[in-house]
JSON list of C-alpha atoms in Angstrom, two decimals:
[
{"chain": "A", "resi": 1, "resn": "MET", "atom": "CA", "xyz": [14.37, 6.74, 8.25]},
{"chain": "A", "resi": 2, "resn": "SER", "atom": "CA", "xyz": [14.55, 8.67, 5.14]},
{"chain": "A", "resi": 3, "resn": "ALA", "atom": "CA", "xyz": [16.23, 6.85, 2.37]},
{"chain": "A", "resi": 4, "resn": "GLY", "atom": "CA", "xyz": [20.13, 7.32, 2.63]},
{"chain": "A", "resi": 5, "resn": "THR", "atom": "CA", "xyz": [20.05, 10.18, 5.02]},
{"chain": "A", "resi": 6, "resn": "GLY", "atom": "CA", "xyz": [19.69, 8.79, 8.47]},
{"chain": "A", "resi": 7, "resn": "ALA", "atom": "CA", "xyz": [17.06, 11.49, 9.23]},
{"chain": "A", "resi": 8, "resn": "PRO", "atom": "CA", "xyz": [13.68, 10.43, 10.47]},
{"chain": "A", "resi": 9, "resn": "GLU", "atom": "CA", "xyz": [11.06, 10.08, 7.72]},
{"chain": "A", "resi": 10, "resn": "LEU", "atom": "CA", "xyz": [8.55, 13.02, 7.72]},
{"chain": "A", "resi": 11, "resn": "VAL", "atom": "CA", "xyz": [4.87, 12.63, 7.07]},
{"chain": "A", "resi": 12, "resn": "ASP", "atom": "CA", "xyz": [2.21, 15.24, 6.52]},
{"chain": "A", "resi": 13, "resn": "VAL", "atom": "CA", "xyz": [-0.76, 15.02, 8.77]},
{"chain": "A", "resi": 14, "resn": "VAL", "atom": "CA", "xyz": [-4.01, 16.04, 6.88]},
{"chain": "A", "resi": 15, "resn": "ASP", "atom": "CA", "xyz": [-7.51, 17.15, 7.92]},
{"chain": "A", "resi": 16, "resn": "ASP", "atom": "CA", "xyz": [-10.88, 15.78, 6.74]},
{"chain": "A", "resi": 17, "resn": "ASP", "atom": "CA", "xyz": [-10.41, 17.80, 3.52]},
{"chain": "A", "resi": 18, "resn": "ASP", "atom": "CA", "xyz": [-6.86, 16.32, 2.86]},
{"chain": "A", "resi": 19, "resn": "ARG", "atom": "CA", "xyz": [-5.32, 19.75, 3.80]},
{"chain": "A", "resi": 20, "resn": "VAL", "atom": "CA", "xyz": [-1.86, 19.51, 5.39]},
{"chain": "A", "resi": 21, "resn": "VAL", "atom": "CA", "xyz": [-2.22, 20.63, 9.11]},
{"chain": "A", "resi": 22, "resn": "ALA", "atom": "CA", "xyz": [1.20, 19.45, 10.31]},
{"chain": "A", "resi": 23, "resn": "THR", "atom": "CA", "xyz": [4.38, 17.59, 9.56]},
{"chain": "A", "resi": 24, "resn": "VAL", "atom": "CA", "xyz": [5.66, 14.95, 12.00]},
{"chain": "A", "resi": 25, "resn": "THR", "atom": "CA", "xyz": [7.98, 12.06, 11.97]},
{"chain": "A", "resi": 26, "resn": "ARG", "atom": "CA", "xyz": [6.63, 8.67, 10.92]},
{"chain": "A", "resi": 27, "resn": "ALA", "atom": "CA", "xyz": [7.04, 7.41, 14.47]},
{"chain": "A", "resi": 28, "resn": "GLU", "atom": "CA", "xyz": [4.97, 10.35, 15.79]},
{"chain": "A", "resi": 29, "resn": "MET", "atom": "CA", "xyz": [2.18, 9.68, 13.19]},
{"chain": "A", "resi": 30, "resn": "ARG", "atom": "CA", "xyz": [1.97, 6.03, 14.13]},
{"chain": "A", "resi": 31, "resn": "ALA", "atom": "CA", "xyz": [2.12, 6.63, 17.96]},
{"chain": "A", "resi": 32, "resn": "GLY", "atom": "CA", "xyz": [-0.60, 9.33, 17.80]},
{"chain": "A", "resi": 33, "resn": "ARG", "atom": "CA", "xyz": [-2.70, 7.50, 15.05]},
{"chain": "A", "resi": 34, "resn": "LEU", "atom": "CA", "xyz": [-2.60, 10.76, 13.07]},
{"chain": "A", "resi": 35, "resn": "ARG", "atom": "CA", "xyz": [-4.36, 11.00, 9.67]},
{"chain": "A", "resi": 36, "resn": "HIS", "atom": "CA", "xyz": [-1.93, 10.74, 6.79]},
{"chain": "A", "resi": 37, "resn": "ARG", "atom": "CA", "xyz": [-1.74, 10.07, 3.11]},
{"chain": "A", "resi": 38, "resn": "CYS", "atom": "CA", "xyz": [-1.18, 6.64, 1.67]},
{"chain": "A", "resi": 39, "resn": "VAL", "atom": "CA", "xyz": [-1.06, 4.98, -1.80]},
{"chain": "A", "resi": 40, "resn": "PHE", "atom": "CA", "xyz": [-2.13, 1.58, -2.74]},
{"chain": "A", "resi": 41, "resn": "LEU", "atom": "CA", "xyz": [-1.28, -0.22, -5.93]},
{"chain": "A", "resi": 42, "resn": "VAL", "atom": "CA", "xyz": [-3.20, -3.27, -7.20]},
{"chain": "A", "resi": 43, "resn": "VAL", "atom": "CA", "xyz": [-0.86, -5.08, -9.59]},
{"chain": "A", "resi": 44, "resn": "ARG", "atom": "CA", "xyz": [-2.34, -7.43, -12.05]},
{"chain": "A", "resi": 45, "resn": "ARG", "atom": "CA", "xyz": [-1.21, -9.74, -14.82]},
{"chain": "A", "resi": 46, "resn": "PRO", "atom": "CA", "xyz": [-2.81, -9.19, -18.26]},
{"chain": "A", "resi": 47, "resn": "ASP", "atom": "CA", "xyz": [-4.76, -12.54, -17.52]},
{"chain": "A", "resi": 48, "resn": "GLY", "atom": "CA", "xyz": [-6.27, -10.95, -14.47]},
{"chain": "A", "resi": 49, "resn": "ARG", "atom": "CA", "xyz": [-4.25, -12.63, -11.82]},
{"chain": "A", "resi": 50, "resn": "VAL", "atom": "CA", "xyz": [-3.49, -10.29, -8.87]},
{"chain": "A", "resi": 51, "resn": "LEU", "atom": "CA", "xyz": [-0.15, -10.03, -6.99]},
{"chain": "A", "resi": 52, "resn": "VAL", "atom": "CA", "xyz": [-0.48, -10.59, -3.38]},
{"chain": "A", "resi": 53, "resn": "HIS", "atom": "CA", "xyz": [2.45, -10.26, -1.02]},
{"chain": "A", "resi": 54, "resn": "GLN", "atom": "CA", "xyz": [3.59, -11.00, 2.54]},
{"chain": "A", "resi": 55, "resn": "ARG", "atom": "CA", "xyz": [4.85, -8.12, 4.45]},
{"chain": "A", "resi": 56, "resn": "SER", "atom": "CA", "xyz": [8.14, -8.25, 6.35]},
{"chain": "A", "resi": 57, "resn": "SER", "atom": "CA", "xyz": [7.95, -9.03, 10.11]},
{"chain": "A", "resi": 58, "resn": "ALA", "atom": "CA", "xyz": [9.80, -5.61, 10.57]},
{"chain": "A", "resi": 59, "resn": "LYS", "atom": "CA", "xyz": [6.88, -3.58, 9.36]},
{"chain": "A", "resi": 60, "resn": "ASP", "atom": "CA", "xyz": [5.56, -0.97, 11.79]},
{"chain": "A", "resi": 61, "resn": "ILE", "atom": "CA", "xyz": [1.96, -1.99, 11.31]},
{"chain": "A", "resi": 62, "resn": "TRP", "atom": "CA", "xyz": [0.45, -5.44, 10.52]},
{"chain": "A", "resi": 63, "resn": "PRO", "atom": "CA", "xyz": [3.85, -7.22, 10.39]},
{"chain": "A", "resi": 64, "resn": "SER", "atom": "CA", "xyz": [3.86, -10.60, 8.46]},
{"chain": "A", "resi": 65, "resn": "ALA", "atom": "CA", "xyz": [0.30, -9.98, 7.16]},
{"chain": "A", "resi": 66, "resn": "TRP", "atom": "CA", "xyz": [-0.55, -10.59, 3.54]},
{"chain": "A", "resi": 67, "resn": "ASP", "atom": "CA", "xyz": [-1.64, -7.70, 1.33]},
{"chain": "A", "resi": 68, "resn": "ILE", "atom": "CA", "xyz": [-3.57, -7.32, -1.97]},
{"chain": "A", "resi": 69, "resn": "ALA", "atom": "CA", "xyz": [-1.75, -4.08, -2.85]},
{"chain": "A", "resi": 70, "resn": "VAL", "atom": "CA", "xyz": [1.71, -2.63, -2.64]},
{"chain": "A", "resi": 71, "resn": "GLY", "atom": "CA", "xyz": [2.25, 0.91, -1.41]},
{"chain": "A", "resi": 72, "resn": "GLY", "atom": "CA", "xyz": [2.72, 2.87, 1.70]},
{"chain": "A", "resi": 73, "resn": "VAL", "atom": "CA", "xyz": [2.95, 6.23, 3.35]},
{"chain": "A", "resi": 74, "resn": "VAL", "atom": "CA", "xyz": [3.28, 9.41, 1.20]},
{"chain": "A", "resi": 75, "resn": "THR", "atom": "CA", "xyz": [6.29, 11.40, 2.59]},
{"chain": "A", "resi": 76, "resn": "ALA", "atom": "CA", "xyz": [5.92, 15.06, 3.53]},
{"chain": "A", "resi": 77, "resn": "GLY", "atom": "CA", "xyz": [5.57, 17.29, 0.43]},
{"chain": "A", "resi": 78, "resn": "GLU", "atom": "CA", "xyz": [5.54, 14.28, -1.99]},
{"chain": "A", "resi": 79, "resn": "ALA", "atom": "CA", "xyz": [3.00, 14.19, -4.80]},
{"chain": "A", "resi": 80, "resn": "TRP", "atom": "CA", "xyz": [0.44, 11.34, -4.86]},
{"chain": "A", "resi": 81, "resn": "ASP", "atom": "CA", "xyz": [1.65, 9.94, -8.19]},
{"chain": "A", "resi": 82, "resn": "ALA", "atom": "CA", "xyz": [5.29, 10.27, -7.34]},
{"chain": "A", "resi": 83, "resn": "ALA", "atom": "CA", "xyz": [4.70, 8.36, -4.04]},
{"chain": "A", "resi": 84, "resn": "ALA", "atom": "CA", "xyz": [2.85, 5.57, -6.12]},
{"chain": "A", "resi": 85, "resn": "GLU", "atom": "CA", "xyz": [5.82, 5.18, -8.49]},
{"chain": "A", "resi": 86, "resn": "ARG", "atom": "CA", "xyz": [8.26, 5.16, -5.64]},
{"chain": "A", "resi": 87, "resn": "GLU", "atom": "CA", "xyz": [6.44, 2.57, -3.64]},
{"chain": "A", "resi": 88, "resn": "LEU", "atom": "CA", "xyz": [5.98, 0.28, -6.71]},
{"chain": "A", "resi": 89, "resn": "ALA", "atom": "CA", "xyz": [9.64, 0.52, -7.51]},
{"chain": "A", "resi": 90, "resn": "GLU", "atom": "CA", "xyz": [10.84, 0.14, -3.81]},
{"chain": "A", "resi": 91, "resn": "GLU", "atom": "CA", "xyz": [8.63, -2.76, -2.91]},
{"chain": "A", "resi": 92, "resn": "VAL", "atom": "CA", "xyz": [8.40, -4.93, -5.99]},
{"chain": "A", "resi": 93, "resn": "GLY", "atom": "CA", "xyz": [11.02, -3.38, -8.44]},
{"chain": "A", "resi": 94, "resn": "ILE", "atom": "CA", "xyz": [8.41, -2.28, -10.99]},
{"chain": "A", "resi": 95, "resn": "GLU", "atom": "CA", "xyz": [9.33, 0.81, -12.91]},
{"chain": "A", "resi": 96, "resn": "GLY", "atom": "CA", "xyz": [7.83, 2.54, -15.96]},
{"chain": "A", "resi": 97, "resn": "ALA", "atom": "CA", "xyz": [4.38, 0.79, -15.70]},
{"chain": "A", "resi": 98, "resn": "PRO", "atom": "CA", "xyz": [1.39, 3.13, -16.32]},
{"chain": "A", "resi": 99, "resn": "LEU", "atom": "CA", "xyz": [-0.58, 3.80, -13.26]},
{"chain": "A", "resi": 100, "resn": "VAL", "atom": "CA", "xyz": [-4.32, 4.13, -13.39]},
{"chain": "A", "resi": 101, "resn": "LEU", "atom": "CA", "xyz": [-5.97, 5.98, -10.52]},
{"chain": "A", "resi": 102, "resn": "ALA", "atom": "CA", "xyz": [-8.92, 3.74, -9.55]},
{"chain": "A", "resi": 103, "resn": "ARG", "atom": "CA", "xyz": [-10.25, 5.69, -6.54]},
{"chain": "A", "resi": 104, "resn": "THR", "atom": "CA", "xyz": [-9.64, 8.03, -3.66]},
{"chain": "A", "resi": 105, "resn": "GLY", "atom": "CA", "xyz": [-10.89, 7.15, -0.11]},
{"chain": "A", "resi": 106, "resn": "ARG", "atom": "CA", "xyz": [-10.45, 6.97, 3.58]},
{"chain": "A", "resi": 107, "resn": "TYR", "atom": "CA", "xyz": [-9.79, 4.18, 5.93]},
{"chain": "A", "resi": 108, "resn": "ALA", "atom": "CA", "xyz": [-9.64, 4.45, 9.74]},
{"chain": "A", "resi": 109, "resn": "ASP", "atom": "CA", "xyz": [-9.63, 1.78, 12.42]},
{"chain": "A", "resi": 110, "resn": "ALA", "atom": "CA", "xyz": [-8.03, 1.45, 15.81]},
{"chain": "A", "resi": 111, "resn": "GLU", "atom": "CA", "xyz": [-4.50, 1.35, 14.15]},
{"chain": "A", "resi": 112, "resn": "VAL", "atom": "CA", "xyz": [-4.61, 3.86, 11.48]},
{"chain": "A", "resi": 113, "resn": "ASP", "atom": "CA", "xyz": [-6.29, 6.84, 9.88]},
{"chain": "A", "resi": 114, "resn": "GLU", "atom": "CA", "xyz": [-5.58, 7.15, 6.18]},
{"chain": "A", "resi": 115, "resn": "MET", "atom": "CA", "xyz": [-6.44, 9.34, 3.26]},
{"chain": "A", "resi": 116, "resn": "ALA", "atom": "CA", "xyz": [-5.74, 7.20, 0.28]},
{"chain": "A", "resi": 117, "resn": "ARG", "atom": "CA", "xyz": [-5.46, 6.94, -3.45]},
{"chain": "A", "resi": 118, "resn": "VAL", "atom": "CA", "xyz": [-5.80, 3.47, -5.07]},
{"chain": "A", "resi": 119, "resn": "TYR", "atom": "CA", "xyz": [-4.10, 2.87, -8.34]},
{"chain": "A", "resi": 120, "resn": "THR", "atom": "CA", "xyz": [-4.10, -0.27, -10.66]},
{"chain": "A", "resi": 121, "resn": "VAL", "atom": "CA", "xyz": [-1.14, -1.36, -12.64]},
{"chain": "A", "resi": 122, "resn": "THR", "atom": "CA", "xyz": [-0.95, -4.18, -15.30]},
{"chain": "A", "resi": 123, "resn": "TRP", "atom": "CA", "xyz": [2.51, -5.73, -15.31]},
{"chain": "A", "resi": 124, "resn": "ASP", "atom": "CA", "xyz": [3.70, -8.99, -17.20]},
{"chain": "A", "resi": 125, "resn": "GLY", "atom": "CA", "xyz": [7.41, -8.74, -16.07]},
{"chain": "A", "resi": 126, "resn": "PRO", "atom": "CA", "xyz": [9.32, -9.96, -13.08]},
{"chain": "A", "resi": 127, "resn": "VAL", "atom": "CA", "xyz": [8.94, -8.62, -9.56]},
{"chain": "A", "resi": 128, "resn": "ARG", "atom": "CA", "xyz": [11.91, -8.16, -7.24]},
{"chain": "A", "resi": 129, "resn": "PHE", "atom": "CA", "xyz": [11.75, -7.52, -3.50]},
{"chain": "A", "resi": 130, "resn": "VAL", "atom": "CA", "xyz": [13.93, -4.46, -3.42]},
{"chain": "A", "resi": 131, "resn": "ASP", "atom": "CA", "xyz": [13.72, -2.86, 0.02]},
{"chain": "A", "resi": 132, "resn": "GLY", "atom": "CA", "xyz": [13.01, -5.89, 2.28]},
{"chain": "A", "resi": 133, "resn": "GLU", "atom": "CA", "xyz": [9.46, -4.79, 3.05]},
{"chain": "A", "resi": 134, "resn": "VAL", "atom": "CA", "xyz": [8.02, -7.70, 1.02]},
{"chain": "A", "resi": 135, "resn": "VAL", "atom": "CA", "xyz": [9.18, -11.25, 1.84]},
{"chain": "A", "resi": 136, "resn": "ALA", "atom": "CA", "xyz": [6.94, -13.41, -0.49]},
{"chain": "A", "resi": 137, "resn": "ALA", "atom": "CA", "xyz": [4.61, -12.88, -3.34]},
{"chain": "A", "resi": 138, "resn": "GLU", "atom": "CA", "xyz": [2.25, -14.84, -5.46]},
{"chain": "A", "resi": 139, "resn": "TRP", "atom": "CA", "xyz": [-0.07, -14.21, -8.46]},
{"chain": "A", "resi": 140, "resn": "LEU", "atom": "CA", "xyz": [-3.58, -15.40, -7.49]},
{"chain": "A", "resi": 141, "resn": "THR", "atom": "CA", "xyz": [-6.92, -15.72, -9.40]},
{"chain": "A", "resi": 142, "resn": "ALA", "atom": "CA", "xyz": [-9.95, -14.26, -7.88]},
{"chain": "A", "resi": 143, "resn": "VAL", "atom": "CA", "xyz": [-11.05, -17.72, -6.52]},
{"chain": "A", "resi": 144, "resn": "GLU", "atom": "CA", "xyz": [-7.60, -18.27, -5.06]},
{"chain": "A", "resi": 145, "resn": "LEU", "atom": "CA", "xyz": [-7.69, -14.76, -3.45]},
{"chain": "A", "resi": 146, "resn": "ASN", "atom": "CA", "xyz": [-11.05, -15.42, -1.80]},
{"chain": "A", "resi": 147, "resn": "GLU", "atom": "CA", "xyz": [-9.76, -18.62, -0.31]},
{"chain": "A", "resi": 148, "resn": "ARG", "atom": "CA", "xyz": [-6.57, -16.93, 1.02]},
{"chain": "A", "resi": 149, "resn": "THR", "atom": "CA", "xyz": [-8.36, -14.01, 2.51]},
{"chain": "A", "resi": 150, "resn": "ALA", "atom": "CA", "xyz": [-10.77, -16.27, 4.30]},
{"chain": "A", "resi": 151, "resn": "ARG", "atom": "CA", "xyz": [-7.98, -18.13, 6.10]},
{"chain": "A", "resi": 152, "resn": "LEU", "atom": "CA", "xyz": [-4.86, -15.88, 6.35]},
{"chain": "A", "resi": 153, "resn": "PRO", "atom": "CA", "xyz": [-4.32, -12.41, 7.94]},
{"chain": "A", "resi": 154, "resn": "PHE", "atom": "CA", "xyz": [-4.56, -9.70, 5.38]},
{"chain": "A", "resi": 155, "resn": "CYS", "atom": "CA", "xyz": [-4.12, -5.94, 5.77]},
{"chain": "A", "resi": 156, "resn": "PRO", "atom": "CA", "xyz": [-7.54, -4.59, 6.41]},
{"chain": "A", "resi": 157, "resn": "ASP", "atom": "CA", "xyz": [-7.00, -1.14, 4.85]},
{"chain": "A", "resi": 158, "resn": "SER", "atom": "CA", "xyz": [-6.24, -2.39, 1.36]},
{"chain": "A", "resi": 159, "resn": "LEU", "atom": "CA", "xyz": [-9.06, -5.01, 1.66]},
{"chain": "A", "resi": 160, "resn": "ALA", "atom": "CA", "xyz": [-11.51, -2.19, 2.56]},
{"chain": "A", "resi": 161, "resn": "LEU", "atom": "CA", "xyz": [-10.24, 0.31, -0.09]},
{"chain": "A", "resi": 162, "resn": "ALA", "atom": "CA", "xyz": [-9.38, -1.92, -2.98]},
{"chain": "A", "resi": 163, "resn": "GLY", "atom": "CA", "xyz": [-10.93, -5.38, -2.35]},
{"chain": "A", "resi": 164, "resn": "ASP", "atom": "CA", "xyz": [-13.89, -4.98, -4.66]},
{"chain": "A", "resi": 165, "resn": "LEU", "atom": "CA", "xyz": [-11.47, -4.17, -7.47]},
{"chain": "A", "resi": 166, "resn": "LEU", "atom": "CA", "xyz": [-10.42, -7.77, -7.37]},
{"chain": "A", "resi": 167, "resn": "ARG", "atom": "CA", "xyz": [-13.67, -9.50, -7.83]}
]
């Protein structure tokens, strides 16, 4: 649902060149595995530790999995940077931190088909779980992160799109 309106969240469907070809509900996008836009934000401490978090069991894809990036679906008509700022504030309560675009890319598997932008953020303040989509978080070194990804379920899209940024 869209924030505060009770209306279904709308998502732009895009083609191989990232042109909008349709607008559908989030449920239709998920059910049809339709290509859509996503933002990923790798959050680091100044000492290099990375914020990893566990997703809520209520998430519509990869519930309870761990993730190396906060972020999510870009809503219909929303600009990339605005979506990144919104997701960062909604998921972990970070506002006003400078975003650095690290790369653009595409990820597709049996579950999703995403056109993505990956951002990095350096943050030395607190994190707050604002919207209930994140249930736990930790700051990990590269060694700790490698150990965790080897033994716990992590979201495959963020690992594929941003994992090399963490090494």
